[in-house]
Coordinates of C-alpha atoms in Angstrom, one line a residue:
X1171 CA -22.7 48.9 -38.7
X1172 CA -23.2 48.7 -42.3
X1173 CA -25.1 45.8 -44.3
X1174 CA -21.8 44.8 -45.8
X1175 CA -20.3 43.9 -42.3
X1176 CA -23.3 40.9 -41.6
X1177 CA -23.5 40.0 -45.6
X1178 CA -20.4 39.0 -47.9
X1179 CA -20.6 38.4 -51.4
X1180 CA -18.8 34.9 -52.0
X1181 CA -19.1 35.2 -56.1
X1182 CA -16.1 37.3 -56.7
X1183 CA -12.2 36.7 -55.4
X1184 CA -10.2 33.7 -54.2
X1185 CA -12.2 30.3 -53.5
X1186 CA -9.9 28.7 -51.5
X1187 CA -8.6 32.2 -49.3
X1188 CA -12.7 33.0 -48.8
X1189 CA -13.4 29.2 -48.0
X1190 CA -10.7 29.1 -44.9
X1191 CA -11.5 32.7 -44.3
X1192 CA -15.6 32.4 -43.9
X1193 CA -14.7 28.8 -42.6
X1194 CA -12.4 29.1 -39.4
X1195 CA -14.7 30.9 -37.5
X1196 CA -17.2 27.9 -38.0
X1197 CA -14.5 25.4 -36.8
X1198 CA -14.0 27.4 -33.7
X1199 CA -17.0 27.6 -32.7
X1200 CA -17.7 24.1 -33.5
X1201 CA -14.6 23.4 -31.4
X1202 CA -16.0 25.2 -28.3
X1203 CA -19.3 23.4 -28.8
X1204 CA -17.0 20.0 -28.4
X1205 CA -15.1 21.1 -25.6
X1206 CA -17.8 21.7 -23.4
X1207 CA -19.5 18.9 -25.2
X1208 CA -16.0 16.9 -23.5
X1209 CA -15.9 18.7 -20.3
X1210 CA -19.7 17.5 -19.6
X1211 CA -18.0 14.1 -20.1
X1212 CA -14.7 14.6 -18.0
X1213 CA -16.6 16.3 -15.0
X1214 CA -19.5 13.7 -15.1
X1215 CA -17.0 10.7 -15.7
X1216 CA -14.2 11.6 -12.9
X1217 CA -16.8 12.5 -10.6
X1218 CA -19.1 10.2 -11.0
X1219 CA -18.0 7.8 -12.7
X1220 CA -19.0 4.8 -15.6
X1221 CA -22.6 5.2 -14.7
X1222 CA -22.3 8.9 -15.3
X1223 CA -21.3 8.6 -18.6
X1224 CA -23.7 5.8 -19.6
X1225 CA -26.4 8.8 -18.8
X1226 CA -25.0 10.8 -20.2
X1227 CA -24.3 9.3 -23.2
X1228 CA -27.4 7.8 -23.7
X1229 CA -29.4 10.8 -22.8
X1230 CA -27.6 13.2 -25.0
X1231 CA -28.5 11.2 -27.9
X1232 CA -32.3 11.5 -27.2
X1233 CA -31.7 15.4 -26.6
X1234 CA -29.3 15.4 -29.8
X1235 CA -32.8 13.9 -31.5
X1236 CA -34.7 16.6 -30.0
X1237 CA -32.6 19.5 -31.7
X1238 CA -33.1 17.6 -34.6
X1239 CA -36.1 19.1 -35.8
X1240 CA -34.6 23.1 -35.3
X1241 CA -31.2 22.0 -37.0
X1242 CA -33.3 20.6 -40.3
X1243 CA -35.2 24.4 -40.4
X1244 CA -32.7 25.8 -40.0
X1245 CA -30.1 24.4 -42.7
X1246 CA -33.0 25.5 -44.8
X1247 CA -33.5 28.7 -43.9
X1248 CA -29.6 29.5 -44.3
X1249 CA -30.0 27.9 -48.0
X1250 CA -33.6 30.4 -48.2
X1251 CA -31.3 33.2 -47.3
X1252 CA -27.9 32.7 -49.2
X1253 CA -29.7 31.7 -52.3
X1254 CA -31.8 35.1 -52.2
X1255 CA -28.7 36.9 -51.3
X1256 CA -27.1 35.7 -54.3
X1257 CA -29.8 36.5 -56.0
X1258 CA -30.4 40.1 -55.4
X1259 CA -32.7 39.7 -53.3
X1260 CA -32.1 41.0 -49.9
X1261 CA -35.4 42.8 -49.8
X1262 CA -36.9 39.4 -49.3
X1263 CA -34.7 38.7 -46.2
X1264 CA -37.7 40.0 -43.4
X1265 CA -40.9 38.0 -44.3
X1266 CA -37.9 35.1 -44.4
X1267 CA -36.3 35.4 -41.1
X1268 CA -39.2 36.3 -39.6
X1269 CA -41.0 33.4 -41.1
X1270 CA -38.1 31.1 -39.5
X1271 CA -38.0 32.1 -35.8
X1272 CA -41.5 32.2 -35.0
X1273 CA -41.5 28.3 -37.2
X1274 CA -38.6 26.9 -34.6
X1275 CA -40.2 28.6 -31.7
X1276 CA -43.0 27.1 -32.3
X1277 CA -41.3 23.4 -32.8
X1278 CA -39.1 24.4 -29.9
X1279 CA -41.7 24.8 -27.5
X1280 CA -43.7 21.5 -28.8
X1281 CA -40.8 19.5 -27.9
X1282 CA -39.6 20.5 -24.4
X1283 CA -44.0 18.9 -23.4
X1284 CA -42.7 15.4 -25.4
X1285 CA -39.6 16.0 -23.8
X1286 CA -40.8 15.7 -20.9
X1287 CA -43.8 13.5 -21.6
X1288 CA -41.8 10.8 -23.0
X1289 CA -38.1 11.0 -21.7
X1290 CA -38.8 7.4 -19.8
X1291 CA -40.1 5.5 -22.6
X1292 CA -37.5 6.3 -24.6
X1293 CA -34.9 5.7 -22.4
X1294 CA -35.7 2.4 -21.0
X1295 CA -36.8 1.6 -25.1
X1296 CA -33.1 2.4 -25.6
X1297 CA -31.6 -0.2 -23.1
X1298 CA -30.5 2.3 -20.8
X1299 CA -28.5 0.5 -17.6
X1300 CA -30.1 0.6 -14.8
X1301 CA -27.1 2.4 -12.2
X1302 CA -27.3 5.1 -14.8
X1303 CA -30.9 5.3 -15.6
X1304 CA -32.1 7.9 -12.7
X1305 CA -28.8 9.7 -13.7
X1306 CA -30.3 9.9 -17.0
X1307 CA -34.0 10.7 -16.4
X1308 CA -32.6 13.7 -14.8
X1309 CA -30.2 15.0 -18.0
X1310 CA -33.1 14.8 -20.4
X1311 CA -35.7 17.0 -17.9
X1312 CA -33.1 19.2 -17.3
X1313 CA -32.6 19.4 -21.2
X1314 CA -36.3 19.5 -22.2
X1315 CA -36.6 22.8 -20.4
X1316 CA -34.3 24.3 -21.7
X1317 CA -34.6 24.0 -25.5
X1318 CA -35.9 26.6 -26.6
X1319 CA -32.5 28.1 -26.3
X1320 CA -30.7 25.6 -27.8
X1321 CA -33.6 26.5 -30.5
X1322 CA -32.6 30.1 -30.9
X1323 CA -29.2 29.8 -30.9
X1324 CA -29.5 27.6 -33.8
X1325 CA -31.6 29.8 -36.2
X1326 CA -30.1 33.0 -35.1
X1327 CA -26.4 31.2 -36.6
X1328 CA -28.3 29.6 -39.1
X1329 CA -29.3 33.0 -40.4
X1330 CA -26.2 34.4 -40.1
X1331 CA -24.0 31.8 -41.6
X1332 CA -27.0 32.4 -44.9
X1333 CA -25.7 36.0 -44.5
X1334 CA -21.9 35.4 -44.8
X1335 CA -20.9 36.2 -41.4
X1336 CA -19.0 33.3 -39.3
X1337 CA -17.5 35.9 -36.7
X1338 CA -20.5 36.6 -34.9
X1339 CA -21.7 33.2 -34.4
X1340 CA -18.2 32.6 -33.2
X1341 CA -18.1 35.1 -30.7
X1342 CA -22.1 34.0 -29.1
X1343 CA -20.9 30.3 -28.7
X1344 CA -17.7 31.5 -27.2
X1345 CA -19.6 32.6 -24.7
X1346 CA -21.8 30.0 -24.4
X1347 CA -18.8 27.6 -24.2
X1348 CA -16.9 29.6 -21.1
X1349 CA -20.3 30.2 -19.0
X1350 CA -20.2 26.0 -19.7
X1351 CA -17.2 25.4 -18.8
X1352 CA -17.2 27.0 -15.6
X1353 CA -20.5 26.1 -14.4
X1354 CA -19.9 22.2 -14.9
X1355 CA -17.2 22.4 -12.7
X1356 CA -19.3 24.4 -10.2
X1357 CA -22.7 22.6 -10.2
X1358 CA -21.1 18.6 -10.7
X1359 CA -17.8 19.0 -9.0
X1360 CA -18.0 21.5 -5.9
X1361 CA -22.1 21.2 -5.5
X1362 CA -22.6 17.4 -6.4
X1363 CA -25.4 18.4 -8.7
X1364 CA -24.6 15.4 -11.2
X1365 CA -26.1 14.4 -14.3
X1366 CA -28.5 17.4 -13.5
X1367 CA -25.8 20.2 -12.9
X1368 CA -24.0 19.1 -16.0
X1369 CA -26.9 19.7 -18.4
X1370 CA -28.0 22.7 -16.5
X1371 CA -24.9 24.4 -17.4
X1372 CA -25.2 23.4 -21.2
X1373 CA -28.2 24.8 -20.9
X1374 CA -27.7 27.9 -19.1
X1375 CA -24.8 28.8 -21.4
X1376 CA -27.0 28.1 -24.5
X1377 CA -29.4 30.8 -22.6
X1378 CA -27.0 33.7 -22.2
X1379 CA -25.5 32.7 -25.5
X1380 CA -29.0 33.7 -27.1
X1381 CA -30.1 36.4 -25.6
X1382 CA -26.6 37.8 -26.5
X1383 CA -26.6 37.5 -29.9
X1384 CA -30.5 38.5 -29.8
X1385 CA -29.2 42.2 -27.9
X1386 CA -26.6 42.8 -30.8
X1387 CA -28.8 41.9 -33.5
X1388 CA -31.4 44.0 -32.5
X1389 CA -28.8 46.8 -31.7
X1390 CA -28.1 46.0 -35.6
X1391 CA -31.3 45.7 -37.4
X1392 CA -30.2 47.2 -40.3
X1393 CA -27.7 45.5 -41.1
X1394 CA -29.4 42.2 -40.1
X1395 CA -32.5 43.3 -42.1
X1396 CA -35.1 42.3 -39.8
X1397 CA -36.6 45.1 -37.2
X1398 CA -37.8 43.0 -34.5
X1399 CA -41.0 44.6 -34.5
X1400 CA -43.6 42.0 -33.3
X1401 CA -45.9 42.3 -36.5
X1402 CA -42.3 40.7 -38.7
X1403 CA -42.5 37.5 -36.7
X1404 CA -46.0 36.6 -38.4
X1405 CA -45.2 33.9 -41.0
X1406 CA -45.2 35.0 -44.2
X1407 CA -47.1 32.5 -46.8
X1408 CA -44.8 32.2 -49.6
X1409 CA -41.4 32.3 -46.9
X1410 CA -43.6 29.8 -45.1
X1411 CA -44.2 27.6 -48.2
X1412 CA -40.2 27.9 -49.0
X1413 CA -38.9 27.2 -45.8
X1414 CA -41.2 23.5 -45.3
X1415 CA -40.2 22.8 -48.6
X1416 CA -36.3 22.6 -47.6
X1417 CA -36.8 22.6 -43.0
X1418 CA -38.6 19.6 -43.5
X1419 CA -36.6 16.8 -45.4
X1420 CA -33.5 18.1 -44.1
X1421 CA -35.0 17.7 -40.5
X1422 CA -36.7 14.3 -41.6
X1423 CA -33.1 13.4 -42.4
X1424 CA -30.9 15.1 -39.6
X1425 CA -33.8 12.4 -37.5
X1426 CA -33.1 9.5 -39.9
X1427 CA -29.5 9.4 -38.7
X1428 CA -30.2 10.0 -35.2
X1429 CA -32.8 7.4 -34.7
X1430 CA -29.7 5.3 -36.1
X1431 CA -27.3 6.4 -33.7
X1432 CA -30.2 5.9 -31.0
X1433 CA -30.9 2.2 -32.3
X1434 CA -27.2 1.7 -32.3
X1435 CA -26.4 3.4 -28.6
X1436 CA -29.7 0.5 -27.6
X1437 CA -27.3 -2.4 -28.7
X1438 CA -24.4 -0.9 -27.1
X1439 CA -25.6 -0.4 -23.8
X1440 CA -27.2 -4.1 -24.3
X1441 CA -23.6 -5.4 -23.3
X1442 CA -23.1 -2.8 -20.2
X1443 CA -22.1 0.1 -18.8
X1444 CA -18.9 -0.1 -19.4
X1445 CA -19.7 -0.4 -23.7
X1446 CA -22.2 2.2 -23.1
X1447 CA -19.4 4.8 -21.8
X1448 CA -16.8 3.8 -23.9
X1449 CA -19.2 4.6 -26.9
X1450 CA -20.7 7.6 -25.3
X1451 CA -16.6 8.7 -24.8
X1452 CA -15.5 7.6 -28.2
X1453 CA -18.3 9.7 -29.9
X1454 CA -17.6 12.8 -28.4
X1455 CA -13.2 12.2 -29.4
X1456 CA -14.7 11.3 -32.9
X1457 CA -16.7 14.5 -32.5
X1458 CA -13.8 16.5 -32.3
X1459 CA -12.3 15.7 -36.3
X1460 CA -16.6 15.7 -37.0
X1461 CA -17.9 19.3 -36.2
X1462 CA -14.5 21.3 -36.4
X1463 CA -14.6 20.0 -40.5
X1464 CA -18.6 20.6 -40.2
X1465 CA -17.6 24.2 -40.2
X1466 CA -16.1 23.4 -43.9
X1467 CA -19.8 22.1 -44.7
X1468 CA -21.3 25.1 -43.3
X1469 CA -19.2 28.3 -44.9
X1470 CA -19.2 26.0 -48.6
X1471 CA -23.1 25.3 -48.2
X1472 CA -23.6 29.2 -48.3
X1473 CA -21.0 30.1 -50.5
X1474 CA -22.2 27.1 -53.0
X1475 CA -25.6 28.4 -52.6
X1476 CA -24.7 32.3 -53.2
X1477 CA -22.7 30.7 -56.2
X1478 CA -25.4 28.7 -57.8
X1479 CA -27.9 31.9 -57.9
X1480 CA -25.8 33.5 -59.5
X1481 CA -25.3 31.0 -62.2
X1482 CA -21.3 30.8 -61.6
X1483 CA -20.9 26.5 -61.7
X1484 CA -17.9 26.6 -62.2
X1485 CA -17.1 28.5 -58.7
X1486 CA -19.9 26.1 -57.8
X1487 CA -17.5 22.8 -58.2
X1488 CA -14.7 24.4 -56.6
X1489 CA -15.9 25.1 -53.6
X1490 CA -16.7 21.4 -53.2
X1491 CA -12.9 20.3 -54.5
X1492 CA -11.7 23.0 -51.4
X1493 CA -14.5 21.4 -49.0
X1494 CA -12.5 18.0 -49.8
X1495 CA -9.1 19.1 -50.0
X1496 CA -9.0 20.8 -46.2
X1497 CA -11.3 18.0 -44.9
X1498 CA -8.5 15.4 -46.0
X1499 CA -5.3 17.1 -44.6
X1500 CA -7.8 17.3 -41.1
X1501 CA -8.8 13.4 -41.1
X1502 CA -5.2 12.3 -42.0
X1503 CA -4.2 13.9 -39.0
X1504 CA -6.9 12.7 -36.7
X1505 CA -6.1 9.2 -38.3
X1506 CA -3.0 9.6 -36.4
X1507 CA -3.9 10.8 -33.4
X1508 CA -6.3 7.8 -32.3
X1509 CA -4.6 5.1 -33.9
X1510 CA -1.7 6.4 -31.7
X1511 CA -2.9 7.6 -28.7
X1512 CA -6.6 5.4 -28.0
X1513 CA -6.1 4.7 -24.5
X1514 CA -4.5 8.1 -23.5
X1515 CA -7.6 10.5 -25.5
X1516 CA -9.8 7.9 -23.1
X1517 CA -8.0 8.1 -20.4
X1518 CA -9.1 11.9 -19.8
X1519 CA -12.4 11.0 -19.5
X1520 CA -12.1 8.5 -16.9
X1521 CA -9.9 6.3 -14.8
X1522 CA -11.8 3.4 -15.3
X1523 CA -9.4 0.3 -16.2
X1524 CA -12.3 -1.6 -18.3
X1525 CA -13.3 1.5 -19.7
X1526 CA -10.3 2.3 -20.9
X1527 CA -8.9 -1.2 -22.6
X1528 CA -12.0 -0.8 -24.1
X1529 CA -10.9 2.4 -26.6
X1530 CA -8.7 0.4 -29.0
X1531 CA -11.9 -1.0 -29.8
X1532 CA -13.8 1.8 -30.7
X1533 CA -10.9 3.3 -32.4
X1534 CA -10.3 0.4 -35.2
X1535 CA -13.9 0.4 -36.0
X1536 CA -14.6 4.2 -36.5
X1537 CA -10.9 5.2 -38.2
X1538 CA -13.0 3.4 -41.2
X1539 CA -15.3 6.0 -41.8
X1540 CA -12.9 8.6 -42.2
X1541 CA -12.9 8.7 -46.1
X1542 CA -16.5 8.8 -46.3
X1543 CA -16.3 11.9 -44.0
X1544 CA -14.3 13.7 -46.2
X1545 CA -16.4 12.9 -49.3
X1546 CA -19.1 14.4 -47.3
X1547 CA -17.9 17.3 -45.8
X1548 CA -17.9 18.7 -50.1
X1549 CA -21.2 16.4 -51.1
X1550 CA -23.0 18.0 -48.2
X1551 CA -22.0 21.5 -48.6
X1552 CA -22.9 21.0 -52.3
X1553 CA -26.3 19.2 -51.2
X1554 CA -27.6 21.8 -49.1
X1555 CA -25.9 24.6 -51.1
X1556 CA -28.1 23.9 -54.4
X1557 CA -31.4 23.3 -51.8
X1558 CA -31.9 19.6 -53.0
X1559 CA -33.4 19.0 -49.6
X1560 CA -34.9 15.7 -51.7
X1561 CA -32.1 13.7 -52.2
X1562 CA -30.4 14.7 -49.0
X1563 CA -33.5 12.8 -47.1
X1564 CA -33.0 9.9 -49.6
X1565 CA -29.3 9.9 -48.6
X1566 CA -29.7 10.1 -44.9
X1567 CA -32.3 7.4 -44.8
X1568 CA -30.0 5.3 -47.0
X1569 CA -27.4 6.5 -44.4
X1570 CA -29.5 5.9 -41.0
X1571 CA -31.7 2.8 -42.0
X1572 CA -30.1 0.6 -44.5
X1573 CA -26.9 1.2 -44.0
X1574 CA -26.2 1.9 -40.1
X1575 CA -29.1 0.2 -38.6
X1576 CA -28.7 -2.5 -40.3
X1577 CA -25.1 -3.3 -40.7
X1578 CA -24.3 -2.6 -36.6
X1579 CA -27.2 -5.6 -36.6
X1580 CA -25.9 -7.6 -39.2
X1581 CA -22.1 -7.7 -38.1
X1582 CA -22.9 -7.1 -34.3
X1583 CA -24.9 -10.1 -33.9
X1584 CA -25.8 -12.5 -37.4
X1585 CA -21.7 -12.5 -37.8
X1586 CA -21.2 -12.2 -34.1
X1587 CA -18.7 -9.2 -33.9
X1588 CA -20.7 -8.3 -30.5
X1589 CA -19.7 -4.7 -29.5
X1590 CA -16.8 -4.5 -32.3
X1591 CA -19.6 -5.5 -34.7
X1592 CA -21.9 -2.7 -33.9
X1593 CA -18.8 0.2 -33.6
X1594 CA -17.8 -0.9 -37.1
X1595 CA -21.7 -1.4 -38.6
X1596 CA -21.9 2.3 -37.0
X1597 CA -18.8 3.1 -39.0
X1598 CA -19.4 1.8 -42.2
X1599 CA -23.0 3.2 -42.6
X1600 CA -21.5 6.4 -43.6
X1601 CA -20.4 4.9 -47.3
X1602 CA -24.1 4.7 -47.8
X1603 CA -24.3 8.7 -47.9
X1604 CA -20.8 9.7 -49.4
X1605 CA -20.7 6.7 -52.7
X1606 CA -24.4 8.2 -53.8
X1607 CA -23.6 11.5 -53.1
X1608 CA -20.8 11.9 -54.9
X1609 CA -21.7 10.1 -58.2
X1610 CA -24.5 12.9 -57.9
X1611 CA -22.0 15.5 -58.2
X1612 CA -19.7 14.2 -61.2
X1613 CA -23.0 13.6 -62.9
X1614 CA -23.9 16.9 -63.6
X1615 CA -27.6 16.4 -63.4
X1616 CA -27.7 19.0 -60.5
X1617 CA -26.6 21.9 -63.2
X1618 CA -29.8 22.7 -64.7
X1619 CA -31.8 22.7 -61.0
X1620 CA -34.7 25.1 -60.0
X1621 CA -33.5 27.5 -57.1
X1622 CA -35.6 27.9 -53.7
X1623 CA -35.9 31.6 -54.7
X1624 CA -36.9 31.1 -58.2
X1625 CA -39.8 28.3 -56.6
X1626 CA -41.0 31.3 -54.7
X1627 CA -41.1 33.6 -57.1
X1628 CA -43.5 31.3 -58.9
X1629 CA -45.7 30.9 -56.2

């Protein structure tokens, strides 16, 4: 296989055509990820009930937080690789890839230890309902033991995204999805392993996906620009410094948002099992459009990284515009679906009338976030692509701590809106990121920004 099969040049050609062609596999990959997360919730909801939904909802938030470190460094690695390619420095890819693999493996091992040691304290802090507590601990234990596979899959996918390859990450996640769905039915519905079985199905699926990805790339090492020799995994000092300068802010950004999500989850859990269950189901349904359109962010950031590194400012801006256009179409369709079919959608997950009756409460709050989410699909890809990790972190801190935590508490408790207030604060916080990021984009202040790869050359 030639290197062109893994590396794509986005600095020429039709922007909307290339964006859609590149984004569609990411969108399909994310749709599959949502699918197997939904299968987890549906099987648990139908077999175990509302307590199982509450357990998976709370524990999966903690597990998501544990993966944020990896996602931050993966995003930093993607930006670094895209800019290396855009700047014509493919000879440096081996050092970047080896450094990224080793750093994330070390963090993954550390997170396994921390997850097993602190899971009970964290679940208690989140007001996990008593009926769901033991099941949440079981879910967390399995996920903590298998988090290295989750880290591995995300790193491989980020590297390929930076290279401009979206087809192979789709294949890898398709493998995980099929395995997860089959094992969910086997472990939970047939063998009765409960929430531990749902977690195990997810981890086994990701393990097979990651191992197949490594096997595939090792056979195409020349095209991948990495030889998989032990010496190649040794971190390069300059690459390490650049990776940390990008990865730490991106990781802190993700962690800040996830901490705020857990805070809201804790507020909702205090209302009871049904409220916890409806929040868990609602977030999964909301994830359908969020994850699918996130494919545009993945594609856009790689395209922006290449074009910005190549000095093509006009093309860089047009990528953002088309990200907005395509995202707006997706959110418009999903808004109509949610507002007209909320009870039916929630009824897919559970037969509990108490949960289904709360569905319109969640939906009527969350749709207010959609215009901001449209803006964020373009601006997030832009900020990531140009490598402005510090701004990304600042915006996330505003979103998570200033907006999401404050608004959920203020509207729900201080203003007395209760559960709806928690949901509305959670929803409106997205404007704390979307509006400042859009203003930065339109200001043009970013046009003279120094590239991450230029900083690497100066070291």
